[in-house]
Coordinates of C-alpha atoms in Angstrom, one line a residue:
M198 CA 124.2 84.6 75.4
E199 CA 123.2 87.9 77.1
T200 CA 120.8 88.6 74.3
L201 CA 119.1 85.2 74.6
S202 CA 118.8 85.8 78.4
Y203 CA 117.2 89.2 77.8
Q204 CA 114.8 87.8 75.2
N205 CA 113.8 85.1 77.6
R206 CA 113.1 87.6 80.4
T207 CA 111.1 89.8 78.0
E208 CA 109.0 86.8 76.9
I209 CA 108.3 85.8 80.5
L210 CA 107.4 89.4 81.6
N211 CA 105.0 89.6 78.6
E212 CA 103.3 86.4 79.6
Y213 CA 102.7 87.7 83.1
D214 CA 101.6 91.1 81.7
Q215 CA 98.8 89.3 79.9
K216 CA 97.8 87.4 83.0
I217 CA 97.5 90.8 84.9
L218 CA 95.5 92.4 82.1
D219 CA 93.1 89.4 82.2
F220 CA 92.9 89.3 86.0
D221 CA 89.6 89.9 87.7
Y222 CA 90.5 92.4 90.4
S223 CA 86.9 93.1 91.5
T224 CA 87.3 91.4 94.9
L225 CA 90.6 93.1 95.8
P226 CA 90.7 95.9 98.4
D227 CA 91.3 99.4 97.1
G228 CA 94.7 100.2 98.6
L229 CA 98.2 100.7 97.1
L230 CA 100.2 97.8 98.6
F231 CA 97.6 95.1 98.5
G232 CA 94.9 96.1 96.1
K233 CA 93.6 98.0 93.1
L234 CA 95.8 101.1 93.4
G235 CA 98.9 98.8 93.1
L236 CA 97.5 97.3 89.9
L237 CA 96.8 100.9 88.7
L238 CA 100.5 101.7 89.4
Y239 CA 101.5 98.7 87.3
F240 CA 99.3 99.7 84.4
L241 CA 100.4 103.3 84.6
A242 CA 104.1 102.4 84.5
N243 CA 103.6 100.2 81.5
Y244 CA 101.4 102.8 79.7
E245 CA 104.3 105.2 79.9
V246 CA 106.5 102.7 78.1
N247 CA 104.3 101.6 75.2
K248 CA 101.1 103.8 75.3
K249 CA 98.8 100.8 74.8
E250 CA 95.2 101.9 75.2
E251 CA 94.3 98.9 77.3
Y252 CA 96.6 100.0 80.1
I253 CA 95.1 103.5 80.3
N254 CA 91.6 102.1 80.2
K255 CA 92.5 100.0 83.2
V256 CA 93.9 103.0 85.0
G257 CA 90.7 105.0 84.4
A258 CA 88.4 102.1 85.4
I259 CA 90.3 101.4 88.7
L260 CA 90.4 105.1 89.7
E261 CA 86.7 105.5 89.0
E262 CA 85.9 102.4 91.2
V263 CA 88.1 103.6 94.0
F264 CA 86.4 107.0 94.1
A265 CA 83.0 105.4 93.9
N266 CA 83.8 103.2 96.9
C267 CA 85.0 106.4 98.8
N268 CA 81.8 108.3 98.0
E269 CA 79.6 105.4 99.0
Q270 CA 81.8 105.0 102.2
K271 CA 82.2 101.3 101.6
E272 CA 84.1 99.3 104.2
D273 CA 87.9 99.7 103.9
N274 CA 87.7 102.5 101.3
V275 CA 90.9 104.4 101.1
Y276 CA 89.5 107.5 102.8
A277 CA 89.0 105.4 105.9
L278 CA 92.8 105.3 106.7
P279 CA 95.5 108.0 106.5
T280 CA 98.2 105.5 105.4
L281 CA 100.3 104.7 102.4
S282 CA 99.5 100.9 102.4
K283 CA 95.7 100.9 102.4
G284 CA 94.6 104.4 102.6
M285 CA 94.4 108.0 101.3
T286 CA 98.2 108.5 101.3
G287 CA 98.5 105.8 98.7
L288 CA 95.8 107.4 96.7
G289 CA 97.6 110.8 97.0
I290 CA 100.7 109.2 95.5
I291 CA 98.7 107.9 92.6
L292 CA 97.0 111.2 92.0
D293 CA 100.4 113.0 92.0
L294 CA 101.7 110.6 89.4
L295 CA 98.6 111.0 87.2
K296 CA 98.9 114.8 87.4
K297 CA 102.5 114.8 86.5
D298 CA 101.8 112.6 83.6
G299 CA 99.1 115.0 82.5
L300 CA 96.4 112.4 82.8
I301 CA 94.2 114.3 85.3
D302 CA 93.7 118.1 85.4
D303 CA 93.6 120.8 88.1
D304 CA 90.0 119.8 89.1
F305 CA 91.7 117.4 91.6
D306 CA 93.7 120.1 93.4
E307 CA 91.1 120.9 96.0
Q308 CA 90.7 117.1 96.7
I309 CA 94.4 116.7 97.0
N310 CA 94.6 119.7 99.5
E311 CA 91.8 118.2 101.6
I312 CA 93.5 114.8 101.7
G313 CA 96.8 116.5 102.8
E314 CA 95.2 118.2 105.7
I315 CA 93.6 115.0 107.0
I316 CA 96.8 113.0 106.5
F317 CA 98.9 115.6 108.4
N318 CA 96.5 115.8 111.4
Q319 CA 96.4 112.0 111.6
S320 CA 100.2 111.8 111.3
V321 CA 100.6 114.0 114.4
K322 CA 98.2 111.7 116.3
M323 CA 100.2 108.6 115.2
L324 CA 103.5 110.2 116.3
Q325 CA 102.0 111.0 119.7
E326 CA 101.1 107.3 119.9
D327 CA 104.7 106.2 119.3
N328 CA 104.1 105.0 115.8
Y329 CA 107.2 105.5 113.6
T330 CA 106.3 103.2 110.7
F331 CA 106.3 103.8 107.0
F332 CA 103.6 101.7 105.2
D333 CA 101.1 102.1 108.0
G334 CA 102.3 105.2 109.8
P335 CA 103.4 108.9 109.7
I336 CA 106.8 108.3 107.9
G337 CA 105.0 107.1 104.8
N338 CA 103.0 110.3 105.0
L339 CA 106.2 112.3 105.3
H340 CA 107.2 110.7 102.0
Y341 CA 104.0 111.9 100.4
F342 CA 104.4 115.5 101.6
N343 CA 108.0 115.4 100.3
T344 CA 106.7 114.2 97.0
I345 CA 104.2 116.9 96.5
K346 CA 106.6 119.5 98.0
N347 CA 104.4 120.5 100.9
E348 CA 107.1 122.0 103.1
K349 CA 104.6 123.1 105.7
Y350 CA 103.5 119.6 106.5
S351 CA 106.9 118.0 106.0
N352 CA 108.5 120.4 108.4
G353 CA 105.7 119.9 110.9
I354 CA 106.5 116.2 111.0
V355 CA 110.3 116.9 111.2
D356 CA 109.7 119.2 114.2
I357 CA 107.9 116.4 116.1
L358 CA 110.7 113.9 115.2
Y359 CA 113.3 116.4 116.3
D360 CA 111.6 117.0 119.7
E361 CA 111.5 113.2 120.2
C362 CA 115.1 112.9 119.2
I363 CA 116.5 115.5 121.7
S364 CA 114.2 114.4 124.6
K365 CA 115.1 110.7 124.7
P366 CA 118.4 108.9 124.9
I367 CA 117.2 106.4 122.3
P368 CA 114.3 107.9 120.3
F369 CA 111.7 106.4 118.0
E370 CA 110.6 103.3 119.9
N371 CA 107.5 101.8 118.4
K372 CA 104.8 100.9 120.9
L373 CA 102.1 99.3 118.8
N374 CA 101.5 96.0 120.6
D375 CA 103.2 94.1 117.8
S376 CA 106.1 91.8 118.8
F377 CA 107.9 92.2 115.4
T378 CA 107.4 96.0 115.0
D379 CA 107.8 97.2 118.6
G380 CA 111.2 98.4 119.9
I381 CA 114.0 100.3 118.3
N382 CA 113.4 98.9 114.8
L383 CA 116.1 99.4 112.2
G384 CA 114.2 98.7 109.0
F385 CA 112.8 100.5 105.9
N386 CA 109.3 99.9 107.0
Y387 CA 109.2 100.1 110.8
G388 CA 112.0 102.4 111.9
Y389 CA 115.3 104.1 111.6
L390 CA 116.1 103.4 107.9
S391 CA 112.7 104.7 106.9
I392 CA 113.0 107.9 109.0
V393 CA 116.5 108.6 107.5
N394 CA 115.5 107.8 104.0
N395 CA 112.6 110.2 104.0
L396 CA 114.5 113.0 105.7
L397 CA 117.0 112.7 102.9
S398 CA 114.1 113.4 100.5
L399 CA 113.0 116.7 102.1
P400 CA 112.7 119.6 99.7
V401 CA 115.3 121.3 102.0
I402 CA 117.3 119.2 104.4
T403 CA 117.3 121.4 107.6
E404 CA 119.7 121.3 110.5
K405 CA 117.0 119.5 112.5
A406 CA 116.8 116.9 109.8
K407 CA 120.6 116.4 109.7
Y408 CA 120.6 116.0 113.5
I409 CA 118.0 113.2 113.3
I410 CA 119.8 111.5 110.4
D411 CA 123.2 111.4 112.2
N412 CA 121.6 110.3 115.5
C413 CA 119.9 107.3 113.8
M414 CA 122.9 106.3 111.6
N415 CA 125.4 106.6 114.4
F416 CA 123.1 104.6 116.8
I417 CA 123.1 101.7 114.3
I418 CA 126.8 101.9 113.6
S419 CA 127.6 102.0 117.3
N420 CA 125.4 99.0 118.1
F421 CA 126.4 96.5 115.4
D422 CA 126.0 92.9 116.7
I423 CA 128.2 91.2 114.1
H424 CA 127.9 87.5 113.5
E425 CA 129.1 85.2 110.7
I426 CA 127.0 82.7 108.8
E427 CA 128.3 80.7 105.8
N428 CA 131.5 82.8 105.6
A429 CA 129.6 86.1 105.4
K430 CA 129.3 88.7 108.1
I431 CA 125.9 90.1 109.2
Y432 CA 126.3 93.4 110.9
K433 CA 122.9 94.7 111.9
P434 CA 120.0 93.2 113.8
Y435 CA 116.5 94.2 112.7
N436 CA 115.5 95.3 116.2
Y437 CA 116.6 96.3 119.7
K438 CA 114.5 96.0 122.8
G439 CA 115.1 96.8 126.4
T440 CA 116.5 99.9 128.2
P441 CA 119.2 102.2 127.0
E442 CA 121.5 100.5 129.5
L443 CA 120.6 97.0 128.4
L444 CA 119.6 96.6 124.8
K445 CA 118.8 93.1 123.4
P446 CA 119.4 92.6 119.7
F447 CA 116.9 90.5 117.6
H448 CA 118.3 89.0 114.5
N449 CA 116.9 87.9 111.2
N450 CA 119.4 86.5 108.6
R451 CA 117.2 87.4 105.7
L452 CA 118.8 89.5 102.9
C453 CA 115.9 91.8 101.8
W454 CA 114.7 95.2 100.9
C455 CA 112.9 95.9 104.2
N456 CA 115.5 95.6 107.0
S457 CA 118.7 93.9 106.0
D458 CA 122.4 94.9 105.8
L459 CA 121.8 95.5 102.1
S460 CA 119.2 98.1 102.7
F461 CA 121.4 99.7 105.3
S462 CA 124.4 99.8 102.9
Y463 CA 122.2 101.4 100.2
L464 CA 121.1 104.1 102.7
L465 CA 124.7 104.7 103.9
Y466 CA 125.7 105.3 100.3
K467 CA 122.7 107.6 99.8
T468 CA 123.4 109.5 103.1
G469 CA 127.1 109.7 102.6
E470 CA 126.5 111.2 99.1
T471 CA 123.9 113.7 100.2
L472 CA 125.6 114.9 103.4
Q473 CA 129.2 114.4 102.1
N474 CA 130.1 112.1 105.0
E475 CA 133.1 109.9 104.2
N476 CA 132.5 107.7 107.3
Y477 CA 129.1 106.7 106.0
K478 CA 130.5 106.0 102.5
K479 CA 133.3 103.8 104.1
W480 CA 130.7 101.7 106.0
A481 CA 128.5 101.5 102.9
H482 CA 131.2 99.9 100.9
E483 CA 132.3 97.5 103.6
I484 CA 128.8 96.3 104.4
G485 CA 127.6 96.3 100.9
M486 CA 130.5 94.2 99.6
E487 CA 129.9 91.7 102.4
T488 CA 126.3 91.2 101.3
T489 CA 127.4 90.1 97.9
K490 CA 128.8 86.9 99.6
R491 CA 125.4 86.0 100.8
K492 CA 123.7 83.6 98.3
V493 CA 122.6 80.6 100.3
M494 CA 119.4 80.0 102.3
A495 CA 121.2 80.1 105.6
N496 CA 122.3 83.7 105.2
T497 CA 119.6 85.1 102.8
G498 CA 116.3 83.3 103.7
I499 CA 115.2 84.1 100.2
E500 CA 112.9 81.7 98.3
L501 CA 110.2 84.1 96.9
I502 CA 110.2 86.8 94.3
H503 CA 108.5 89.5 96.4
Y504 CA 109.8 93.0 96.5
C505 CA 109.8 93.4 100.2
H506 CA 111.6 90.2 101.2
G507 CA 112.4 88.4 98.0
T508 CA 114.6 88.4 94.9
S509 CA 113.2 91.3 93.0
G510 CA 113.9 93.8 95.8
L511 CA 117.5 92.6 95.9
V512 CA 117.8 93.2 92.1
Q513 CA 116.6 96.8 92.6
L514 CA 118.8 97.6 95.6
Y515 CA 121.9 96.1 93.9
H516 CA 121.1 98.2 90.8
E517 CA 120.9 101.4 92.9
I518 CA 124.1 100.6 94.7
D519 CA 125.9 99.8 91.5
Q520 CA 125.0 103.3 90.3
K521 CA 126.7 104.8 93.3
D522 CA 129.8 102.5 93.6
G523 CA 130.5 100.6 90.4
Q524 CA 132.2 97.6 92.0
P525 CA 131.9 94.4 89.8
N526 CA 130.6 92.5 92.8
Y527 CA 127.4 94.6 92.8
K528 CA 126.6 94.0 89.1
E529 CA 127.3 90.3 89.6
A530 CA 125.0 90.2 92.6
K531 CA 122.3 92.0 90.6
N532 CA 122.6 89.5 87.8
F533 CA 122.6 86.6 90.2
W534 CA 119.3 87.7 91.7
M535 CA 117.9 88.7 88.4
K536 CA 118.5 85.1 87.1
R537 CA 117.0 83.7 90.3
S538 CA 113.9 85.9 89.8
I539 CA 113.4 84.8 86.2
E540 CA 113.7 81.2 87.3
I541 CA 111.0 81.7 89.9
L542 CA 108.7 83.4 87.4
E543 CA 109.3 80.6 84.8
N544 CA 108.6 77.9 87.3
E545 CA 105.3 79.5 88.3
I546 CA 104.2 80.6 84.8
D547 CA 101.5 77.9 84.5
Q548 CA 99.9 78.8 87.8
P549 CA 96.8 81.0 87.9
F550 CA 97.4 84.7 88.9
T551 CA 96.0 85.1 92.4
E552 CA 95.0 87.9 94.7
Q553 CA 98.2 87.3 96.6
D554 CA 100.1 87.8 93.4
A555 CA 98.4 91.2 92.9
S556 CA 100.2 92.6 96.0
L557 CA 102.7 95.3 95.1
I558 CA 105.3 94.2 97.8
F559 CA 104.2 90.7 98.8
G560 CA 103.2 89.4 95.4
K561 CA 104.3 89.8 91.8
I562 CA 103.2 93.3 90.8
G563 CA 106.1 95.2 92.3
A564 CA 108.5 92.4 91.3
L565 CA 107.4 92.7 87.6
I566 CA 108.0 96.5 87.7
A567 CA 111.4 96.0 89.3
L568 CA 112.5 93.4 86.7
N569 CA 111.4 95.4 83.7
D570 CA 114.3 97.5 82.5
T571 CA 112.1 99.7 80.4
I572 CA 110.2 101.1 83.4
E573 CA 111.5 104.2 85.2
K574 CA 111.8 102.8 88.8
T575 CA 112.8 106.1 90.3
K576 CA 109.4 107.5 89.3
Y577 CA 107.0 104.6 89.8
L578 CA 108.7 102.9 92.7
K579 CA 110.0 106.1 94.3
F580 CA 108.4 105.3 97.7
L581 CA 110.5 102.1 97.8
L582 CA 113.8 103.8 97.0

């Protein structure tokens, strides 16, 4: 039965693969999360698996077009923004992957260095403006500097985060004039989880970094606002707003990659393992096991396949947690959401592939990478792990 299920999944993934190869991406923006560079990442990941020439041809064509748009200073070219989602940080991540795969040579080194300097200077500016976000802010840039092992720029960002951390009773409040983002955000994109996750990836975890990590994690644990829905506890709000004396929690019952209890459990496992903290490991297990009870709309809010807030992100997170704590419940949860993912793909297989589908986190591109067992996720989806 398992073999039939796997064969069915492979056939469906192959059908979508052909849709993507045939897709006209000319009107897409250039960035990583919503555009051509996301497609490039998909083709690059698949090329490593089977070495089909059509994949590497797509990689070359997209990269050439992205650079041409930069040189011509077209509107929304990736050089226009210092961010992971739409800008040069996303390009930097792609160039690093291509270089490590031996697909570009040292001629790009000078360009990579110039990109790094611009990204760092803009990161400082964003931090001064109370922007602590990942996809569209300096924390995504910290990930990039960690990836290329530029300790100078990584430590420069850590120093600013540390100064913020010791100078305010509750640090890292986003002030971006966005009702969802602003406040003390506890997610992988907008706030505390993102900061901790990327401090754990520093080439060397300094005492300053450890202080920030513990400050963020202990704040979340000390401010749980537990409520129960459909016989499952939900521990963490996605956001707090107000003053240190009167914080108001804002809830979202969605089970997802970006800011759910599941992502917090994953990060607790990761932090507990890295810092050898048994309290974090204890909470990781308790919260993670509770998430496996959440399978209905009322306590998951899940109806799409998207990586950010859909089924495929859950598959990947449960897989990662299962590697750290081999409880049968985690494997069962992964299989449950894998089955749901394949059902969604199968139900939509006759629909045309759209620009929305071409998004890495809000479409099908990231989902198809996450659901393909032959692709090395820790390499090609590293920025989401």
